[in-house]
mmCIF file of C-alpha atoms in Angstrom:
data_model
loop_
_atom_site.group_PDB
_atom_site.id
_atom_site.type_symbol
_atom_site.label_atom_id
_atom_site.label_comp_id
_atom_site.label_asym_id
_atom_site.label_seq_id
_atom_site.Cartn_x
_atom_site.Cartn_y
_atom_site.Cartn_z
ATOM 1 C CA GLU R 277 0.021 -0.018 0.023
ATOM 2 C CA LEU R 278 1.106 3.669 -0.649
ATOM 3 C CA HIS R 279 0.880 6.538 1.739
ATOM 4 C CA SER R 280 0.624 10.031 0.839
ATOM 5 C CA GLU R 281 3.013 12.091 3.313
ATOM 6 C CA GLU R 282 1.244 15.284 2.061
ATOM 7 C CA THR R 283 -2.305 14.286 2.750
ATOM 8 C CA GLY R 284 -1.697 11.552 5.265
ATOM 9 C CA LYS R 285 -4.373 9.428 3.268
ATOM 10 C CA TRP R 286 -3.864 5.927 1.725
ATOM 11 C CA ILE R 287 -3.786 6.522 -2.017
ATOM 12 C CA ALA R 288 -3.514 3.024 -3.555
ATOM 13 C CA SER R 289 -3.623 -0.538 -2.599
ATOM 14 C CA LEU R 290 -1.073 -2.491 -4.553
ATOM 15 C CA LYS R 291 -0.041 -5.958 -3.532
ATOM 16 C CA GLY R 292 3.552 -7.154 -4.328
ATOM 17 C CA VAL R 293 6.120 -5.674 -6.592
ATOM 18 C CA GLN R 294 4.521 -3.800 -9.585
ATOM 19 C CA PRO R 295 5.763 -4.286 -13.098
ATOM 20 C CA SER R 296 8.419 -1.820 -14.284
ATOM 21 C CA PHE R 297 11.227 -1.519 -16.791
ATOM 22 C CA LEU R 298 14.241 0.824 -17.410
ATOM 23 C CA ALA R 299 16.217 0.694 -20.773
ATOM 24 C CA ARG R 300 18.992 2.919 -21.743
ATOM 25 C CA LYS R 301 21.056 3.696 -24.641
ATOM 26 C CA ILE R 302 24.619 2.039 -24.432
ATOM 27 C CA VAL R 303 25.533 2.503 -28.101
ATOM 28 C CA ASP R 304 25.685 5.668 -30.173
ATOM 29 C CA GLN R 305 22.837 6.084 -32.764
ATOM 30 C CA THR R 306 22.728 8.422 -35.649
ATOM 31 C CA SER R 307 19.089 9.898 -36.569
ATOM 32 C CA THR R 308 17.900 10.212 -40.035
ATOM 33 C CA ALA R 309 17.648 13.943 -41.044
ATOM 34 C CA GLY R 310 14.195 15.253 -40.887
ATOM 35 C CA ALA R 311 12.542 11.877 -40.156
ATOM 36 C CA ALA R 312 11.373 10.144 -37.177
ATOM 37 C CA THR R 313 13.918 7.491 -36.119
ATOM 38 C CA LYS R 314 13.136 4.635 -33.583
ATOM 39 C CA VAL R 315 15.510 4.982 -30.797
ATOM 40 C CA THR R 316 17.343 1.836 -29.633
ATOM 41 C CA PHE R 317 17.817 0.915 -26.027
ATOM 42 C CA VAL R 318 19.160 -1.723 -23.981
ATOM 43 C CA GLU R 319 17.068 -3.304 -21.220
ATOM 44 C CA GLN R 320 18.538 -2.653 -17.632
ATOM 45 C CA ILE R 321 15.655 -3.625 -15.482
ATOM 46 C CA ASP R 322 12.358 -5.543 -16.567
ATOM 47 C CA ASN R 323 10.718 -7.397 -13.580
ATOM 48 C CA ASN R 324 7.852 -8.752 -15.732
ATOM 49 C CA ASN R 325 9.379 -9.433 -19.091
ATOM 50 C CA ASN R 326 7.485 -6.613 -20.871
ATOM 51 C CA TYR R 327 10.229 -5.034 -22.681
ATOM 52 C CA ALA R 328 12.045 -6.454 -25.851
ATOM 53 C CA SER R 329 13.642 -5.154 -29.111
ATOM 54 C CA ASP R 330 13.108 -1.560 -28.051
ATOM 55 C CA THR R 331 9.450 -1.996 -27.534
ATOM 56 C CA TRP R 332 7.491 -2.035 -24.333
ATOM 57 C CA THR R 333 4.247 -4.158 -24.249
ATOM 58 C CA PRO R 334 2.460 -3.730 -20.860
ATOM 59 C CA THR R 335 0.724 -6.879 -20.035
ATOM 60 C CA ILE R 336 -1.225 -5.811 -16.923
ATOM 61 C CA PRO R 337 -3.767 -3.016 -17.265
ATOM 62 C CA GLY R 338 -3.796 0.110 -14.916
ATOM 63 C CA GLN R 339 -2.242 3.503 -14.535
ATOM 64 C CA TRP R 340 1.524 3.675 -15.280
ATOM 65 C CA ILE R 341 4.138 6.369 -15.140
ATOM 66 C CA VAL R 342 5.914 6.255 -18.432
ATOM 67 C CA GLY R 343 8.757 8.551 -19.698
ATOM 68 C CA TYR R 344 11.724 8.969 -21.901
ATOM 69 C CA SER R 345 14.797 11.261 -22.207
ATOM 70 C CA LEU R 346 16.686 11.873 -25.470
ATOM 71 C CA ASN R 347 19.509 13.893 -26.644
ATOM 72 C CA GLY R 348 20.774 15.035 -30.010
ATOM 73 C CA ASN R 349 24.525 16.241 -30.498
ATOM 74 C CA ASN R 350 24.561 19.604 -32.571
ATOM 75 C CA PRO R 351 21.171 18.770 -34.506
ATOM 76 C CA GLY R 352 21.061 22.249 -36.189
ATOM 77 C CA PRO R 353 19.203 25.520 -35.111
ATOM 78 C CA THR R 354 15.701 24.404 -35.378
ATOM 79 C CA PHE R 355 13.017 22.377 -33.649
ATOM 80 C CA GLN R 356 13.732 19.010 -32.470
ATOM 81 C CA TYR R 357 11.064 16.365 -31.477
ATOM 82 C CA GLY R 358 10.664 13.373 -29.176
ATOM 83 C CA TYR R 359 7.691 10.997 -29.645
ATOM 84 C CA LEU R 360 6.042 8.134 -27.720
ATOM 85 C CA TYR R 361 4.445 5.792 -30.338
ATOM 86 C CA LYS R 362 1.535 3.523 -29.675
ATOM 87 C CA ASN R 363 1.028 0.575 -32.100
ATOM 88 C CA ASN R 364 3.392 2.407 -34.615
ATOM 89 C CA ALA R 365 1.538 5.714 -34.469
ATOM 90 C CA SER R 366 2.610 8.962 -32.809
ATOM 91 C CA LEU R 367 0.831 10.054 -29.774
ATOM 92 C CA PRO R 368 0.902 13.953 -30.256
ATOM 93 C CA GLU R 369 -0.073 14.513 -26.626
ATOM 94 C CA TYR R 370 3.173 12.948 -25.398
ATOM 95 C CA LEU R 371 5.391 14.915 -27.858
ATOM 96 C CA SER R 372 8.588 16.616 -26.421
ATOM 97 C CA LEU R 373 9.599 19.666 -28.299
ATOM 98 C CA PHE R 374 12.921 21.635 -28.047
ATOM 99 C CA TYR R 375 14.084 24.455 -29.942
ATOM 100 C CA VAL R 376 17.653 24.847 -30.544
ATOM 101 C CA PRO R 377 18.516 28.559 -31.463
ATOM 102 C CA VAL R 378 22.144 27.580 -32.511
ATOM 103 C CA ASN R 379 24.032 24.540 -33.077
ATOM 104 C CA ASN R 380 24.162 23.060 -29.652
ATOM 105 C CA PHE R 381 22.686 20.122 -27.682
ATOM 106 C CA ALA R 382 18.899 19.259 -27.819
ATOM 107 C CA ILE R 383 17.563 17.517 -24.778
ATOM 108 C CA LEU R 384 14.053 16.129 -25.006
ATOM 109 C CA ASP R 385 12.300 15.016 -21.838
ATOM 110 C CA LYS R 386 8.746 13.687 -21.307
ATOM 111 C CA LYS R 387 7.179 12.125 -18.283
ATOM 112 C CA ILE R 388 3.543 10.942 -18.526
ATOM 113 C CA PRO R 389 2.367 10.549 -14.778
ATOM 114 C CA ASN R 390 -0.896 8.889 -15.509
ATOM 115 C CA LEU R 391 -0.860 6.744 -18.756
ATOM 116 C CA GLN R 392 -4.021 4.590 -18.503
ATOM 117 C CA ILE R 393 -3.298 1.073 -20.007
ATOM 118 C CA VAL R 394 -6.442 -0.944 -20.991
ATOM 119 C CA ASN R 395 -5.623 -2.934 -23.954
ATOM 120 C CA THR R 396 -2.599 -5.319 -22.987
ATOM 121 C CA THR R 397 -1.680 -5.911 -26.547
ATOM 122 C CA ASP R 398 -0.708 -2.250 -27.230
ATOM 123 C CA TYR R 399 3.046 -1.656 -27.569
ATOM 124 C CA PHE R 400 4.940 1.516 -27.043
ATOM 125 C CA GLU R 401 8.236 2.736 -28.588
ATOM 126 C CA VAL R 402 10.261 5.989 -28.602
ATOM 127 C CA PHE R 403 11.212 8.048 -31.720
ATOM 128 C CA ILE R 404 13.210 11.101 -32.183
ATOM 129 C CA LYS R 405 13.051 13.732 -35.147
ATOM 130 C CA LEU R 406 16.097 15.927 -35.667
ATOM 131 C CA GLN R 407 16.371 18.248 -38.502
ATOM 132 C CA THR R 408 19.885 17.233 -39.426
ATOM 133 C CA ALA R 409 21.383 13.818 -38.954
ATOM 134 C CA ALA R 410 22.791 13.849 -35.593
ATOM 135 C CA ASN R 411 24.346 11.423 -32.974
ATOM 136 C CA MET R 412 22.659 10.481 -29.913
ATOM 137 C CA LEU R 413 25.691 9.760 -27.690
ATOM 138 C CA ALA R 414 25.525 6.885 -25.435
ATOM 139 C CA GLU R 415 28.267 8.450 -23.110
ATOM 140 C CA TYR R 416 25.364 10.662 -21.852
ATOM 141 C CA SER R 417 23.585 8.164 -19.510
ATOM 142 C CA GLY R 418 20.215 10.108 -19.391
ATOM 143 C CA ILE R 419 19.127 8.646 -22.695
ATOM 144 C CA VAL R 420 16.328 6.276 -21.178
ATOM 145 C CA PHE R 421 12.811 4.890 -21.672
ATOM 146 C CA TYR R 422 10.938 3.726 -18.566
ATOM 147 C CA ALA R 423 7.616 2.842 -17.051
ATOM 148 C CA GLN R 424 6.170 1.488 -13.719
ATOM 149 C CA ARG R 425 2.759 0.463 -12.954
ATOM 150 C CA VAL R 426 1.298 2.555 -10.030
ATOM 151 C CA SER R 427 -2.427 1.647 -9.589
ATOM 152 C CA ASP R 428 -5.168 -0.376 -11.024
#
C-alpha cells in the first residue's frame, strides 16, 4: 500500500512488486535527418518481461508512469522532437519539443504521470526527429525509456 505524506491518506492498494522496466542507450545512434527515427535502447531492469527489441508491451492494465529522455548532439538551429508511439503511431499529446537556437545540444524529456493502459496488446516505442542527422551519444547516460505501474 502507498501512503501520501502530504495528505496523510492511503492513495492506492497495490500488492507485491509492480511491473516496471528501465532501458537505456549504451551504443551511439545517428538519427535520419528530418525523419522520425526509432531509438534503440538496452534493457537494464524488467521485472515482468514486458520490454524487448526497443518495444514495451504492458501486460497488466492500470495506471502507469511512463517516460523518456533523449538527446541530439548539434542537430542544427531548429525544432527537434521526441515522440512516444503506440502501435506504430505517434501520440501527439506525449510529444517533447525543443528549439535549438544555434548548433548546440538538444535535450528532449517527457514524463507521463498517468498513462491508462486498458488493452494489454498495445505496444510502445520512442522515436526522435532531428532536422539534421545527429548522434545520440551513449556516453550521456540520461538517454532512457521507462515505465512503472502505479495503480489499477
